[in-house]
Amino acid sequence: MKILFVASEAAPFIKTGGLGDVIGALPRALAARGHDLLVVLPRYGAIDASAANIRDTGRRVEVQFPHLNASASVHVAAPAERLRYILLQNPWYDRKELYGESGKDYRDNHKRFALLCAGALEAAKQINFLPDCVHAHDWQAALAPLILKRGWAGRPAPFKARSVFTIHNLAYQGVFPREAMSDLALPGDLFHPDALEFYSQLNLMKAGLVFADKLTTVSPTYAREIVQSPETGAGLEGLLRHRQQDLVGIMNGVDYTRWSPDVDPALPQRYSAQDLSGKAADKAALQRELGLDVDENALLTAAIGRLAHQKGYDLLAQALPRMLDRKLQFVLLGMGDSTLEQEFRALAERHPTRVSVQIRFDDALAHRIEGGADVFLMPSRFEPCGLNQLYSLRYGTLPVVHAVGGLNDSIREGAEGWGFRFDNEDLQGLLAAVDRALTLWSDRSSWRSAMQRAMARDHSWDRAAEQYEALYRG
Ligand code: ADP
């Protein structure tokens, strides 16, 4: 089959979160299964063209907007057989960040990502890549299924194809003032609660949810949660319930060529389930690097991620002073909410040899933390899939999770388990789970067995790729 992906980020070109990891890995897994893949993304200014082997083809695509003909140059990279990336270059993408700065989204995001969607279909047509299926990801790509059904700027779609829309996170829906409809020349009949209207505003994610042939989200539990209530469905639960026949949860996989301690070039020492000595060395190296006491007996707990409400780090910040009554250390790598950043920084200042707080985005450090830590903390309020707990399993870093979404699907606790779960998002639940981790830690041979069970979990992409294949076929 020929499959066209439309998405706003992809590792290793550029990533801000899990979406980038998925778009970096799933197309590769599909290509390895014999399909032809074309992935279209924006060519952001921050992408390092030489490192990513991107070249300018000299071709351009034109996308019509009212009073404006936007054109984008077509850049390509072909990292593997049957796998090509097209990156669309336009000044709209030449900014410091991907989606916004200082906590504010760019005001013209609707136009920037409409250019991505319409441009992706045009670019595919231009190189005669006529897909069997278009797979669009999150609100930034959600206009692609709509254009396939309804055309763009008064013209029919450049080709016919089935479409699949994947929700990576329902918390980001691409909501704009009503006037954005006319900026995009979207037909007025679409401004209706059964189509794109959302409480008198334009909701771009709805373009995907309404017009795609099939809908997916990134774990079975999240697929069930989002139809349940206005809180879990973020106001779209009614529409999602209406489309439940077409909605499936497919758990994300892990790119084990990038995230596995036996091959990870970022680790001071590599290791495997058979020989864990490297992990002890990585722990000591990490403690040294972060200025923590080099102490193999202190349980080194870690968290990596966006400091956003979703991730429950406010609860973690609240729990930390109590956690520090126990014999443990803590490292945080993340950025986001400035109040939380300050709160964590203050804790690190108070306990410099036991708490380290790194406020930045640093992929190599994320790998070293996975390698060196003993426990990975994910107290997320909701978690569509979550990738870090899956990485942690591979590194033998036992996850402590709030049992929601993909965390519920991937972590088991108990005699044959490989992590720690709590059901209620409160201080008591989190602290009790940390205490159960400490109890197991005190019995090092049981801890080692749990690590080995964690490392044996298989979350490779192939299984997910097979499930997507069935959807593309229809
Ligand atoms: P989400 O997509 O909701 O942010 P996921 O757990 O699905 O969460 O994926 C997050 C990805 O982003 C992981 O690969 C994680 O390592 C990475 N990441 C998040 N914050 C940082 C950071 N500050 N530095 C390095 N990597 C980060």
PDB file of C-alpha atoms in Angstrom, residues 137-274:
ATOM      1  CA  HIS A 137      -2.121  13.111  13.288  1.00  0.00           C
ATOM      2  CA  ASP A 138      -3.576  15.514  15.849  1.00  0.00           C
ATOM      3  CA  TRP A 139      -5.313  18.819  15.167  1.00  0.00           C
ATOM      4  CA  GLN A 140      -2.458  20.246  13.115  1.00  0.00           C
ATOM      5  CA  ALA A 141      -3.131  17.609  10.440  1.00  0.00           C
ATOM      6  CA  ALA A 142      -6.900  17.356  10.897  1.00  0.00           C
ATOM      7  CA  LEU A 143      -7.832  19.370   7.806  1.00  0.00           C
ATOM      8  CA  ALA A 144      -6.375  16.651   5.565  1.00  0.00           C
ATOM      9  CA  PRO A 145      -9.357  14.261   5.971  1.00  0.00           C
ATOM     10  CA  LEU A 146     -11.728  17.200   5.453  1.00  0.00           C
ATOM     11  CA  ILE A 147      -9.977  18.274   2.235  1.00  0.00           C
ATOM     12  CA  LEU A 148     -10.172  14.688   0.936  1.00  0.00           C
ATOM     13  CA  LYS A 149     -13.956  14.746   1.398  1.00  0.00           C
ATOM     14  CA  ARG A 150     -14.803  18.372   0.660  1.00  0.00           C
ATOM     15  CA  GLY A 151     -11.914  19.804  -1.362  1.00  0.00           C
ATOM     16  CA  TRP A 152     -10.045  23.048  -0.697  1.00  0.00           C
ATOM     17  CA  ALA A 153     -10.598  26.638  -1.821  1.00  0.00           C
ATOM     18  CA  GLY A 154     -13.543  25.667  -4.014  1.00  0.00           C
ATOM     19  CA  ARG A 155     -11.592  22.973  -5.820  1.00  0.00           C
ATOM     20  CA  PRO A 156     -12.006  19.202  -5.425  1.00  0.00           C
ATOM     21  CA  ALA A 157      -9.430  17.150  -3.531  1.00  0.00           C
ATOM     22  CA  PRO A 158      -6.292  16.462  -5.587  1.00  0.00           C
ATOM     23  CA  PHE A 159      -7.008  12.711  -5.349  1.00  0.00           C
ATOM     24  CA  LYS A 160      -9.300  10.228  -3.640  1.00  0.00           C
ATOM     25  CA  ALA A 161      -8.054   8.203  -0.679  1.00  0.00           C
ATOM     26  CA  ARG A 162      -9.274   6.708   2.573  1.00  0.00           C
ATOM     27  CA  SER A 163      -8.288   8.531   5.723  1.00  0.00           C
ATOM     28  CA  VAL A 164      -7.352   7.674   9.286  1.00  0.00           C
ATOM     29  CA  PHE A 165      -7.106  10.319  12.003  1.00  0.00           C
ATOM     30  CA  THR A 166      -5.144   9.666  15.182  1.00  0.00           C
ATOM     31  CA  ILE A 167      -5.728  11.512  18.442  1.00  0.00           C
ATOM     32  CA  HIS A 168      -2.410  11.713  20.279  1.00  0.00           C
ATOM     33  CA  ASN A 169      -3.777  14.076  22.886  1.00  0.00           C
ATOM     34  CA  LEU A 170      -7.318  15.362  23.159  1.00  0.00           C
ATOM     35  CA  ALA A 171      -6.183  18.233  25.360  1.00  0.00           C
ATOM     36  CA  TYR A 172      -4.919  20.117  22.290  1.00  0.00           C
ATOM     37  CA  GLN A 173      -7.739  20.682  19.809  1.00  0.00           C
ATOM     38  CA  GLY A 174      -6.727  23.695  17.733  1.00  0.00           C
ATOM     39  CA  VAL A 175      -9.526  26.054  18.755  1.00  0.00           C
ATOM     40  CA  PHE A 176      -9.716  29.441  16.989  1.00  0.00           C
ATOM     41  CA  PRO A 177     -12.126  32.367  16.833  1.00  0.00           C
ATOM     42  CA  ARG A 178     -14.951  31.983  14.328  1.00  0.00           C
ATOM     43  CA  GLU A 179     -13.254  34.433  11.913  1.00  0.00           C
ATOM     44  CA  ALA A 180     -10.571  31.810  11.282  1.00  0.00           C
ATOM     45  CA  MET A 181     -13.199  30.037   9.130  1.00  0.00           C
ATOM     46  CA  SER A 182     -12.996  32.807   6.560  1.00  0.00           C
ATOM     47  CA  ASP A 183      -9.182  33.028   6.766  1.00  0.00           C
ATOM     48  CA  LEU A 184      -9.260  29.451   5.517  1.00  0.00           C
ATOM     49  CA  ALA A 185     -12.259  29.944   3.177  1.00  0.00           C
ATOM     50  CA  LEU A 186     -14.000  27.037   4.841  1.00  0.00           C
ATOM     51  CA  PRO A 187     -17.609  26.734   3.607  1.00  0.00           C
ATOM     52  CA  GLY A 188     -20.125  28.301   5.997  1.00  0.00           C
ATOM     53  CA  ASP A 189     -22.205  25.123   6.226  1.00  0.00           C
ATOM     54  CA  LEU A 190     -19.318  23.562   8.159  1.00  0.00           C
ATOM     55  CA  PHE A 191     -19.784  26.051  11.001  1.00  0.00           C
ATOM     56  CA  HIS A 192     -22.229  23.794  12.768  1.00  0.00           C
ATOM     57  CA  PRO A 193     -21.963  21.698  15.959  1.00  0.00           C
ATOM     58  CA  ASP A 194     -22.077  18.509  13.845  1.00  0.00           C
ATOM     59  CA  ALA A 195     -19.035  19.705  11.915  1.00  0.00           C
ATOM     60  CA  LEU A 196     -16.359  22.240  12.950  1.00  0.00           C
ATOM     61  CA  GLU A 197     -18.167  24.483  15.427  1.00  0.00           C
ATOM     62  CA  PHE A 198     -17.275  24.104  19.085  1.00  0.00           C
ATOM     63  CA  TYR A 199     -19.125  26.482  21.410  1.00  0.00           C
ATOM     64  CA  SER A 200     -19.150  29.291  18.804  1.00  0.00           C
ATOM     65  CA  GLN A 201     -15.501  28.749  17.864  1.00  0.00           C
ATOM     66  CA  LEU A 202     -13.688  26.825  15.162  1.00  0.00           C
ATOM     67  CA  ASN A 203     -12.271  23.506  16.366  1.00  0.00           C
ATOM     68  CA  LEU A 204      -9.816  22.065  13.863  1.00  0.00           C
ATOM     69  CA  MET A 205      -9.529  18.688  15.567  1.00  0.00           C
ATOM     70  CA  LYS A 206     -13.193  18.185  14.730  1.00  0.00           C
ATOM     71  CA  ALA A 207     -12.277  18.249  11.024  1.00  0.00           C
ATOM     72  CA  GLY A 208     -10.422  14.987  11.625  1.00  0.00           C
ATOM     73  CA  LEU A 209     -12.977  13.509  14.006  1.00  0.00           C
ATOM     74  CA  VAL A 210     -15.899  14.195  11.669  1.00  0.00           C
ATOM     75  CA  PHE A 211     -14.389  13.544   8.230  1.00  0.00           C
ATOM     76  CA  ALA A 212     -11.828  10.734   8.656  1.00  0.00           C
ATOM     77  CA  ASP A 213     -13.019   7.240   7.747  1.00  0.00           C
ATOM     78  CA  LYS A 214     -11.416   5.737  10.835  1.00  0.00           C
ATOM     79  CA  LEU A 215     -10.312   7.217  14.152  1.00  0.00           C
ATOM     80  CA  THR A 216      -7.634   5.931  16.439  1.00  0.00           C
ATOM     81  CA  THR A 217      -6.044   6.919  19.667  1.00  0.00           C
ATOM     82  CA  VAL A 218      -2.839   5.727  21.240  1.00  0.00           C
ATOM     83  CA  SER A 219      -3.944   3.188  23.862  1.00  0.00           C
ATOM     84  CA  PRO A 220      -7.000   0.990  24.470  1.00  0.00           C
ATOM     85  CA  THR A 221      -7.713   2.508  27.901  1.00  0.00           C
ATOM     86  CA  TYR A 222      -7.573   6.099  26.572  1.00  0.00           C
ATOM     87  CA  ALA A 223      -9.970   5.052  23.764  1.00  0.00           C
ATOM     88  CA  ARG A 224     -12.452   4.020  26.475  1.00  0.00           C
ATOM     89  CA  GLU A 225     -11.795   7.041  28.721  1.00  0.00           C
ATOM     90  CA  ILE A 226     -12.408   9.722  26.088  1.00  0.00           C
ATOM     91  CA  VAL A 227     -16.020   8.728  25.489  1.00  0.00           C
ATOM     92  CA  GLN A 228     -16.840   8.667  29.198  1.00  0.00           C
ATOM     93  CA  SER A 229     -17.257  12.209  30.473  1.00  0.00           C
ATOM     94  CA  PRO A 230     -16.714  15.898  29.622  1.00  0.00           C
ATOM     95  CA  GLU A 231     -13.518  15.822  31.718  1.00  0.00           C
ATOM     96  CA  THR A 232     -11.973  12.803  30.015  1.00  0.00           C
ATOM     97  CA  GLY A 233     -13.399  13.661  26.590  1.00  0.00           C
ATOM     98  CA  ALA A 234     -12.468  17.364  26.817  1.00  0.00           C
ATOM     99  CA  GLY A 235     -15.882  18.384  25.504  1.00  0.00           C
ATOM    100  CA  LEU A 236     -15.705  16.093  22.469  1.00  0.00           C
ATOM    101  CA  GLU A 237     -17.064  12.994  24.218  1.00  0.00           C
ATOM    102  CA  GLY A 238     -20.457  13.259  22.456  1.00  0.00           C
ATOM    103  CA  LEU A 239     -18.922  13.276  18.976  1.00  0.00           C
ATOM    104  CA  LEU A 240     -16.492  10.521  19.946  1.00  0.00           C
ATOM    105  CA  ARG A 241     -19.333   8.395  21.290  1.00  0.00           C
ATOM    106  CA  HIS A 242     -21.185   8.961  18.025  1.00  0.00           C
ATOM    107  CA  ARG A 243     -18.148   7.654  16.139  1.00  0.00           C
ATOM    108  CA  GLN A 244     -17.261   4.891  18.584  1.00  0.00           C
ATOM    109  CA  GLN A 245     -17.766   2.163  15.931  1.00  0.00           C
ATOM    110  CA  ASP A 246     -14.890   3.685  13.981  1.00  0.00           C
ATOM    111  CA  LEU A 247     -12.634   4.408  16.978  1.00  0.00           C
ATOM    112  CA  VAL A 248      -9.873   2.036  18.121  1.00  0.00           C
ATOM    113  CA  GLY A 249      -7.047   2.318  20.631  1.00  0.00           C
ATOM    114  CA  ILE A 250      -3.677   1.157  19.317  1.00  0.00           C
ATOM    115  CA  MET A 251      -0.856   1.265  21.813  1.00  0.00           C
ATOM    116  CA  ASN A 252       2.229   3.161  20.664  1.00  0.00           C
ATOM    117  CA  GLY A 253       5.451   1.244  20.306  1.00  0.00           C
ATOM    118  CA  VAL A 254       9.065   2.016  21.081  1.00  0.00           C
ATOM    119  CA  ASP A 255      11.861   2.555  18.609  1.00  0.00           C
ATOM    120  CA  TYR A 256      14.306   0.120  20.198  1.00  0.00           C
ATOM    121  CA  THR A 257      17.084   1.244  17.865  1.00  0.00           C
ATOM    122  CA  ARG A 258      17.009   4.550  19.788  1.00  0.00           C
ATOM    123  CA  TRP A 259      15.721   3.500  23.201  1.00  0.00           C
ATOM    124  CA  SER A 260      17.493   0.385  24.432  1.00  0.00           C
ATOM    125  CA  PRO A 261      20.391   0.226  26.918  1.00  0.00           C
ATOM    126  CA  ASP A 262      22.330  -2.353  24.904  1.00  0.00           C
ATOM    127  CA  VAL A 263      22.728   0.006  21.922  1.00  0.00           C
ATOM    128  CA  ASP A 264      22.213   3.502  23.401  1.00  0.00           C
ATOM    129  CA  PRO A 265      25.202   5.701  22.465  1.00  0.00           C
ATOM    130  CA  ALA A 266      24.178   8.297  25.092  1.00  0.00           C
ATOM    131  CA  LEU A 267      24.940   5.945  28.005  1.00  0.00           C
ATOM    132  CA  PRO A 268      28.372   5.995  29.650  1.00  0.00           C
ATOM    133  CA  GLN A 269      28.076   2.199  29.822  1.00  0.00           C
ATOM    134  CA  ARG A 270      25.708  -0.054  27.932  1.00  0.00           C
ATOM    135  CA  TYR A 271      23.982  -2.963  29.630  1.00  0.00           C
ATOM    136  CA  SER A 272      21.402  -5.683  29.168  1.00  0.00           C
ATOM    137  CA  ALA A 273      19.064  -7.828  31.279  1.00  0.00           C
ATOM    138  CA  GLN A 274      21.787 -10.518  31.380  1.00  0.00           C
TER     139      GLN A 274
END
